CSV table of C-alpha atoms in Angstrom, one decimal:
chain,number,residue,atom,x,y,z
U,641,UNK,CA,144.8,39.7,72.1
U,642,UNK,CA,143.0,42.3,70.3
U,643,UNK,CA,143.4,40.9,67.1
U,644,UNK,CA,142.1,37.2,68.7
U,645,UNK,CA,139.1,39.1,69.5
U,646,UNK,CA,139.0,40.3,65.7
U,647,UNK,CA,139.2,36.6,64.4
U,648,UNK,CA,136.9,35.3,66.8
U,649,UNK,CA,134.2,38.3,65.7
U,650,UNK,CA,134.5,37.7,62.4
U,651,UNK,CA,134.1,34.1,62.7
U,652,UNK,CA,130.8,34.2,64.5
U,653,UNK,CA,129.8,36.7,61.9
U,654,UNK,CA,131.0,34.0,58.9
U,655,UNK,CA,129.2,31.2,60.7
U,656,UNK,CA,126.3,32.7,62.4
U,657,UNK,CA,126.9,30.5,65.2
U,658,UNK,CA,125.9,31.3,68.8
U,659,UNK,CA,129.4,31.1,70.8
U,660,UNK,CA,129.8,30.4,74.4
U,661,UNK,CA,132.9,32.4,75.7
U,662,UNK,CA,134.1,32.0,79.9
U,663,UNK,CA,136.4,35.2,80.7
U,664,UNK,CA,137.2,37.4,83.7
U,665,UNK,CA,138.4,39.9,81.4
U,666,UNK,CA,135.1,42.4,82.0
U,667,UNK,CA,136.6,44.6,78.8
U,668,UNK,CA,136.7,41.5,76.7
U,669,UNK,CA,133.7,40.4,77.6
U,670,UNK,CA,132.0,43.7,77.1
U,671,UNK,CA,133.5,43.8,73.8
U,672,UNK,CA,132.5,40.1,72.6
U,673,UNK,CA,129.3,39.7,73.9
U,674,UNK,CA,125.9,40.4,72.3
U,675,UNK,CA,124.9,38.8,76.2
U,676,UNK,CA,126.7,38.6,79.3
U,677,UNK,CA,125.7,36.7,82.2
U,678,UNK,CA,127.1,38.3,85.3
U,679,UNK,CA,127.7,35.3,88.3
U,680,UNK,CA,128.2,35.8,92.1
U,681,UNK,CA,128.9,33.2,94.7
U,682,UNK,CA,127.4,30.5,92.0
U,683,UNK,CA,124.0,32.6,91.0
U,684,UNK,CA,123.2,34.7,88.3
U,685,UNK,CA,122.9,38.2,89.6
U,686,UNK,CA,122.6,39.8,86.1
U,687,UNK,CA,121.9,38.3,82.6
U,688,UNK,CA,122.2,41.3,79.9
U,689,UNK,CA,123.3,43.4,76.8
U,690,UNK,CA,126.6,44.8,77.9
U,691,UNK,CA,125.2,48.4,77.5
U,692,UNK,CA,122.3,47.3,79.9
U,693,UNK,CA,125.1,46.2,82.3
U,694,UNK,CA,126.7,49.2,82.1
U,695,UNK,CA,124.4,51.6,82.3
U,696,UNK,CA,122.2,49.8,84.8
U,697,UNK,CA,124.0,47.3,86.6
U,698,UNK,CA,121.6,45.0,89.1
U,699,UNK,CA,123.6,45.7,92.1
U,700,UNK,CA,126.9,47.5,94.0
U,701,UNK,CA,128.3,43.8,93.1
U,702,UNK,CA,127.9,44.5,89.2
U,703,UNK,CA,128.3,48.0,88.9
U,704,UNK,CA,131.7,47.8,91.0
U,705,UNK,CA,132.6,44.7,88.9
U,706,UNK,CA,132.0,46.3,85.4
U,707,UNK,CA,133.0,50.1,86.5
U,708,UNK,CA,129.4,51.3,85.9
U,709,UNK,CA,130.2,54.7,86.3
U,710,UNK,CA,133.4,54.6,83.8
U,711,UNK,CA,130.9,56.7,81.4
U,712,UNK,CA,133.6,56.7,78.6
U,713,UNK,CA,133.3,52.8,78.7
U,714,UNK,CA,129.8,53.2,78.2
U,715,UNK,CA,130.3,55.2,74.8
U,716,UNK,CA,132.9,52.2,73.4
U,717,UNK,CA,129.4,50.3,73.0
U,718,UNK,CA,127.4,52.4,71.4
U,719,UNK,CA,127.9,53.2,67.6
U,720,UNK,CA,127.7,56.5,66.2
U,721,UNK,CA,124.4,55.5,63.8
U,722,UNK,CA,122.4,55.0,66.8
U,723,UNK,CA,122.7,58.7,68.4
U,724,UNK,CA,123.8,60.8,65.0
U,725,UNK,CA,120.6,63.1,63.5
U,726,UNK,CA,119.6,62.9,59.8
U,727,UNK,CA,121.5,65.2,57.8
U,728,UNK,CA,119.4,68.8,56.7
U,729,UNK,CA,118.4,68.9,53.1
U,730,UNK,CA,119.6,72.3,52.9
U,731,UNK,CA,123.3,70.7,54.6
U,732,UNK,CA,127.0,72.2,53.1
U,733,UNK,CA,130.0,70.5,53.8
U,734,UNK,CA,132.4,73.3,55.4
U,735,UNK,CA,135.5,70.9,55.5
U,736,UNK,CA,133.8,69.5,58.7
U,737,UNK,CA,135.9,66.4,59.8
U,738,UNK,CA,133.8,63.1,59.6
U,739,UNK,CA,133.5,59.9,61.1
U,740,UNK,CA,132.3,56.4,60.0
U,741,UNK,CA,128.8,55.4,61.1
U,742,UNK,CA,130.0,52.6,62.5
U,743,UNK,CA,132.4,54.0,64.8
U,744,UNK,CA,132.0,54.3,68.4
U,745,UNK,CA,130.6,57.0,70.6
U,746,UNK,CA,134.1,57.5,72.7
U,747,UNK,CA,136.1,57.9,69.2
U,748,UNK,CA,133.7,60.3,68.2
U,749,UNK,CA,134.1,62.0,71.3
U,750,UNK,CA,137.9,62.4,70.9
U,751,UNK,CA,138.0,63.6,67.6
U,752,UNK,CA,135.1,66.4,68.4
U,753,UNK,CA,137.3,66.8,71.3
U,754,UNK,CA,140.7,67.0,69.5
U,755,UNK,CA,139.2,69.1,66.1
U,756,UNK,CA,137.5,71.7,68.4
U,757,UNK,CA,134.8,71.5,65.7
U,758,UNK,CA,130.7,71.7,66.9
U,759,UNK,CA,129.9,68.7,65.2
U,760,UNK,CA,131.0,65.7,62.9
U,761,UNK,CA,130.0,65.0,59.5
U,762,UNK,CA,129.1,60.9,59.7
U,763,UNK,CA,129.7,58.8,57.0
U,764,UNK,CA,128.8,55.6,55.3
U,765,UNK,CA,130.6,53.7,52.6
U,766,UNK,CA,131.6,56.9,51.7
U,767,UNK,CA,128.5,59.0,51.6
U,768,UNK,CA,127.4,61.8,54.1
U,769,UNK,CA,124.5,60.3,56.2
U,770,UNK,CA,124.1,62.6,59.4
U,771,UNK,CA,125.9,64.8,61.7
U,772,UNK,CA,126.6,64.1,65.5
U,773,UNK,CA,127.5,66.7,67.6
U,774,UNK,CA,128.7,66.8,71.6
U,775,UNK,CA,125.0,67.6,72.8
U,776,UNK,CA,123.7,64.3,70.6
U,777,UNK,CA,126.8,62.3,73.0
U,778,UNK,CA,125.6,64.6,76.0
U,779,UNK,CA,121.7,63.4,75.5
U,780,UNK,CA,122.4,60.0,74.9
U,781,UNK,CA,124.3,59.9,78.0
U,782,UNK,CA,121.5,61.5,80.2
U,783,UNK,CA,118.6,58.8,78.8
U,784,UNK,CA,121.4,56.2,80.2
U,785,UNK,CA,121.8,57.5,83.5
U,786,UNK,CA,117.8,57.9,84.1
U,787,UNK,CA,117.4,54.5,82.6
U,788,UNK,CA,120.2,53.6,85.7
U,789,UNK,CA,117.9,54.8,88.2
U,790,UNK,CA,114.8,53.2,87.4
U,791,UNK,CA,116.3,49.8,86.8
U,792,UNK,CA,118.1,49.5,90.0
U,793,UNK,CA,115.7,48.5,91.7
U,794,UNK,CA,114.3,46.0,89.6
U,795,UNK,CA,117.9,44.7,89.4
U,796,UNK,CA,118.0,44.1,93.7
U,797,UNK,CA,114.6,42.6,93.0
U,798,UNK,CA,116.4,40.2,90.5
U,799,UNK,CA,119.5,39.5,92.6
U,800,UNK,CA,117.1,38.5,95.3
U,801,UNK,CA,115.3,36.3,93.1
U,802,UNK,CA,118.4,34.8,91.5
U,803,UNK,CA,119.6,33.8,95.0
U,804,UNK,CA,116.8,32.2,95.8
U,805,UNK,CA,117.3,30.0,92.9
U,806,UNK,CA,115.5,32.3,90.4
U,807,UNK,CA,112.0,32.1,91.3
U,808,UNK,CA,110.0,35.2,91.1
């Protein structure tokens, strides 16, 4: 199924065609989607980025649905170029491992995790381009759980309004 996902990524990339895809597969979804629209009882309840959905589901409804709390899902969306830092002028390789830029925050975490190493060495077509380390992964997480708690109540506010066939 994976490799289905694969094809159908690559196709969308080949064709730049915007792709309408119906699952109850919340981890496919969350792994296809540049937008998913979250339905309940026939209305919309949420319409978002999957990281938005994660991190700041609308309601209990949403956040249950998705597993809003499942942190280490949040960091299989987010890729390591977005949190890494530039790398110092004055930088040495000490046999640090590395990881590709465009590898995801929850591989990163497991291979800090499994080298015992302070930080990573990140990598682009084979050239050093930053360094991400477990308190870059540990800040990005905090800005999404204070993000969570300002949203939510915009998100009731937007379930209401959904139900009551979207008007504001």
């Amino acid at each position: 199924r994976e490799s289905l996902q694969d094809e159908l990524l690559d196709l969308q990339r080949q064709l730049h065609k915007t792709i309408l895809f119906v699952t109850h597969d919340v981890d496919e979804a969350l792994r296809l989607a540049d937008q998913i629209v979250i339905m309940q009882r026939g209305q919309i309840v949420q319409y978002a980025p999957p990281l938005e959905i994660l991190s700041r589901p609308a309601n209990g409804f949403v956040n249950q649905l998705v597993g809003g709390d499942d942190m280490v899902r949040q960091l299989s969306l987010v890729r390591v170029e977005k949190v890494m830092q530039p790398l110092p002028p004055d930088f040495r390789n000490n046999g640090q491992p590395t990881i590709e830029s465009q590898h995801t925050l929850r591989t990163a975490l497991s291979r800090l995790l499994r080298s015992d190493v302070e930080e990573l060495v990140v990598v682009e077509n084979g050239t050093r381009t930053g360094l991400l380390s477990l308190q870059d992964i540990q800040a990005h997480d905090q800005l999404a759980t204070n993000g969570q708690r300002e949203v939510n109540g915009r998100g009731a506010l937007h379930e209401k309004n959904a139900t009551n066939g979207g008007s504001p």
